[in-house]
C-alpha positions as CSV (number, residue, x, y, z in Angstrom):
1,X,53.7,12.6,-12.2
2,X,53.4,16.0,-13.8
3,X,51.6,19.1,-12.5
4,X,48.5,18.4,-14.7
5,X,48.1,14.9,-13.4
6,X,48.6,16.0,-9.8
7,X,46.0,18.7,-10.2
8,X,43.5,16.2,-11.5
9,X,44.2,13.8,-8.6
10,X,43.7,16.6,-6.1
11,X,40.4,17.5,-7.7
12,X,39.3,13.9,-7.4
13,X,40.3,13.9,-3.7
14,X,38.2,17.1,-3.1
15,X,35.2,15.6,-5.0
16,X,35.5,12.5,-2.9
17,X,35.3,14.6,0.3
18,X,32.4,16.6,-0.9
19,X,30.3,13.5,-1.3
20,X,29.8,13.7,2.5
21,X,30.7,17.3,3.6
22,X,28.3,19.6,1.9
23,X,28.9,23.3,1.2
24,X,32.5,23.3,2.6
25,X,34.5,23.4,-0.6
26,X,36.7,26.2,0.6
27,X,37.5,24.5,3.9
28,X,38.3,21.2,2.1
29,X,40.5,23.1,-0.4
30,X,42.5,24.8,2.3
31,X,42.9,21.4,4.1
32,X,44.3,19.9,0.8
33,X,46.7,22.9,0.4
34,X,48.0,22.3,3.9
35,X,48.6,18.6,3.2
36,X,50.5,19.3,-0.1
37,X,52.7,21.8,1.8
38,X,53.5,19.1,4.4
39,X,51.8,21.1,7.1
40,X,49.8,20.3,10.2
41,X,46.2,21.7,10.3
42,X,44.0,22.9,13.1
43,X,40.3,22.8,12.5
44,X,38.6,25.1,15.0
45,X,34.9,25.7,15.4
46,X,31.9,25.1,17.6
47,X,30.8,21.4,18.2
48,X,28.7,19.6,15.6
49,X,29.8,21.4,12.4
50,X,31.8,18.5,10.9
51,X,35.4,19.0,12.2
52,X,36.0,15.3,13.0
53,X,34.0,14.1,10.0
54,X,36.2,16.1,7.7
55,X,39.4,14.8,9.2
56,X,38.2,11.2,9.1
57,X,36.9,11.6,5.5
58,X,40.3,12.8,4.3
59,X,42.0,9.9,5.9
60,X,39.6,7.4,4.3
61,X,40.1,9.1,0.9
62,X,43.9,8.5,1.0
63,X,45.0,4.8,1.4
64,X,47.2,5.4,4.4
65,X,47.7,4.5,8.1
66,X,45.2,6.5,10.2
67,X,44.9,6.9,13.9
68,X,42.4,8.9,16.0
69,X,43.3,10.1,19.5
70,X,40.4,11.4,21.6
71,X,42.0,14.0,23.9
72,X,40.6,14.1,27.4
73,X,41.8,15.7,30.7
74,X,43.2,12.4,31.9
75,X,45.2,11.6,28.8
76,X,48.9,10.9,29.4
77,X,51.9,11.5,27.0
78,X,52.5,7.7,27.0
79,X,48.9,7.2,25.6
80,X,50.0,9.2,22.6
81,X,53.7,8.2,22.1
82,X,53.7,4.6,23.4
83,X,55.4,2.8,26.3
84,X,58.1,0.3,27.0
85,X,56.8,-2.9,28.7
86,X,59.1,-5.4,30.4
87,X,59.0,-8.9,28.9
88,X,59.6,-11.5,31.6
89,X,60.5,-14.1,29.0
90,X,63.2,-12.2,27.1
91,X,64.2,-10.1,30.2
92,X,64.1,-7.0,28.0
93,X,61.8,-4.0,27.5
94,X,59.6,-4.1,24.4
95,X,58.4,-0.8,23.0
96,X,54.7,-0.7,22.2
97,X,54.1,2.3,19.8
98,X,51.3,4.7,20.4
99,X,48.7,6.0,18.0
100,X,51.1,8.8,16.9
101,X,52.9,6.2,14.7
102,X,50.6,6.8,11.7
103,X,50.5,8.8,8.4
104,X,47.5,10.9,9.4
105,X,46.8,11.4,13.1
106,X,43.5,13.0,14.2
107,X,44.0,14.8,17.5
108,X,40.3,15.2,18.3
109,X,39.4,18.0,20.7
110,X,43.1,18.6,21.2
111,X,42.4,21.5,23.7
112,X,40.6,19.2,26.1
113,X,43.8,17.8,27.6
114,X,46.5,19.4,29.7
115,X,49.4,21.4,28.3
116,X,51.8,18.7,29.4
117,X,50.1,16.1,27.3
118,X,49.6,18.5,24.4
119,X,53.4,19.1,24.4
120,X,53.9,15.4,23.8
121,X,53.3,16.2,20.1
122,X,55.9,19.0,19.8
123,X,58.8,16.9,18.6
124,X,56.6,14.8,16.4
125,X,55.0,17.8,14.6
126,X,58.4,19.5,14.2
127,X,60.7,16.7,13.2
128,X,58.5,13.6,12.5
129,X,60.1,11.7,15.3
130,X,59.7,11.0,19.0
131,X,62.3,10.5,21.7
132,X,61.3,7.8,24.3
133,X,63.5,6.2,26.9
134,X,66.6,7.9,25.4
135,X,65.9,6.5,21.9
136,X,64.8,8.5,18.9
137,X,62.2,6.7,16.7
138,X,61.1,8.0,13.3
139,X,57.5,8.3,12.4
140,X,56.0,7.1,9.2
141,X,56.3,9.3,6.1
142,X,54.4,11.4,5.3
143,X,53.3,12.4,8.8
144,X,50.4,14.8,9.3
145,X,48.5,15.9,12.4
146,X,44.9,17.2,12.0
147,X,43.8,18.8,15.2
148,X,40.3,19.8,16.1
149,X,39.3,22.0,18.9
150,X,36.3,23.9,20.2
151,X,36.7,27.6,21.1
152,X,38.5,28.0,24.4
153,X,35.5,29.9,25.9
154,X,33.9,26.4,26.5
155,X,34.3,24.8,29.9
156,X,36.9,22.0,30.2
157,X,39.3,23.3,27.6
158,X,42.9,24.4,27.9
159,X,44.6,26.9,25.6
160,X,47.2,25.3,23.2
161,X,50.8,26.2,24.1
162,X,52.2,28.8,21.7
163,X,55.0,26.4,20.7
164,X,52.4,24.0,19.5
165,X,50.3,26.6,17.8
166,X,53.4,27.6,15.9
167,X,53.7,24.1,14.5
168,X,50.3,24.2,12.8
169,X,50.5,25.5,9.2
170,X,46.8,26.5,8.9
171,X,43.9,27.2,11.2
172,X,40.6,26.3,9.4
173,X,37.1,27.4,10.5
174,X,34.2,25.3,9.3
175,X,31.2,27.6,10.0
176,X,27.5,26.7,9.8
177,X,26.1,25.5,6.5
178,X,23.7,27.7,4.5
179,X,19.9,27.0,5.0
180,X,19.7,25.1,1.7
181,X,22.8,23.1,2.4
182,X,21.5,22.2,5.9
183,X,18.2,21.1,4.4
184,X,20.1,18.8,2.0
185,X,22.1,17.4,5.0
186,X,18.8,16.7,6.8
187,X,17.3,15.0,3.8
188,X,20.3,12.7,3.4
189,X,20.2,11.5,6.9
190,X,18.4,8.3,5.7
191,X,21.9,7.3,4.4
192,X,23.3,6.6,7.8
193,X,27.1,6.0,7.9
194,X,27.8,7.3,4.4
195,X,31.3,8.1,5.4
196,X,31.9,4.3,5.9
197,X,31.2,3.8,2.2
198,X,33.8,6.3,1.0
199,X,36.6,4.6,-0.9
200,X,40.3,5.7,-1.2
201,X,41.1,7.6,-4.4
202,X,44.8,8.2,-3.7
203,X,47.7,6.1,-2.5
204,X,50.2,7.3,0.0
205,X,52.9,7.1,-2.7
206,X,50.9,9.4,-4.9
207,X,50.5,11.9,-2.1
208,X,54.3,11.9,-1.4
209,X,55.0,12.4,-5.1
210,X,52.7,15.5,-5.2
211,X,54.2,16.9,-2.0
212,X,57.6,16.6,-3.8
213,X,56.2,18.5,-6.7
214,X,55.5,21.4,-4.5
215,X,59.2,22.0,-4.1
216,X,59.6,22.4,-7.9
217,X,57.4,25.6,-7.8
218,X,59.7,28.6,-8.1
219,X,59.1,31.6,-5.8
220,X,60.1,34.9,-7.3
221,X,62.3,37.1,-5.2
222,X,59.6,39.8,-5.1
223,X,57.2,37.2,-3.5
224,X,59.9,36.3,-1.0
225,X,60.3,40.0,-0.1
226,X,56.6,40.4,0.2
227,X,56.3,37.5,2.6
228,X,59.1,38.8,4.7
229,X,57.4,42.2,4.8
230,X,54.2,40.6,6.1
231,X,56.2,38.7,8.7
232,X,58.1,41.8,9.8
233,X,54.8,43.8,10.1
234,X,53.4,41.3,12.6
235,X,56.5,41.7,14.8
236,X,56.3,45.5,14.8
237,X,52.5,45.9,15.2
238,X,51.1,46.9,18.6
239,X,47.9,45.0,17.7
240,X,49.8,41.6,17.5
241,X,50.8,40.0,20.8
242,X,53.4,37.7,19.3
243,X,54.9,38.2,15.9
244,X,55.3,35.5,13.3
245,X,58.3,33.2,13.7
246,X,60.8,32.2,11.1
247,X,59.2,28.7,11.0
248,X,55.9,30.4,10.2
249,X,57.6,32.5,7.5
250,X,58.9,29.3,5.9
251,X,55.5,27.7,6.1
252,X,53.9,30.7,4.3
C-alpha cells in the first residue's frame, strides 16, 4: 500500500464515521491521527455529546476485535485483565482473559473507578502486554485504548493517575454541536440505532499496514529540534506543574 492509497482509505474511514457523528470532523480527524500513530486517546467532555458513540463507531468501521469496559467504582483489576480459575477435572488453573484482550478497548467513563483499578491498564497501554500470576501475556496487535471521561468536577469521579495520563497520546474534546447541526441530529432521530447499520470499511491488516507507513515519514532535524524545544519549555515554565516526559516527546 502506498501513501496515496492509505490517504484514500483514511478518508473513507472518516466519511463512514461522519454518517452518524455530525459536525465533529476535526475530532474524528484527530482520533484517526492518533490511531495511525499507534497512540491511545482520551475523549474528555460533558455527558451526552457523543464520546462513547464516536469510540464505538470507530470500532465498527474497522473490522477488528472490540471490547467495551464500563468503569464503575466497584470495578476490580481482574474484571479488566482476566482471572485464573481452578479446573477440578484437569487439576490446573485455566486463564480466562478479560476484555482488555482486544484490538480496540473502549474504557468508558474511565475516571469513575478507583486509581488502583485504573492502574491495571498501565502495562497494557505501555507495552501491549499484561502480567498475571507471574506470567506475561501479549495483547492482540494492534492494541488501542480509547478512554472517555467526564470532567473531574462531577461527583463520583477520580482524577487519572499521572502515569496513566502520560500514556495517552491525545486528549480530544467533543464540544456541543452548532444550532444547525443539532437540529439535523434531532430530525434524524427517527432513524433509531443508525450506528448498528454502519459497516466496516477497513480491515485490521490494512490498519496495521498504514501504521507501518507512518514510520516511513522522514522528520527533518529542524523539526526534531523544534519538538525538543517545546518539550524543554514545558519543563522550565512556572505555569506548568509537570513538564512533558521523554515518552510524550517521542509521541509528539
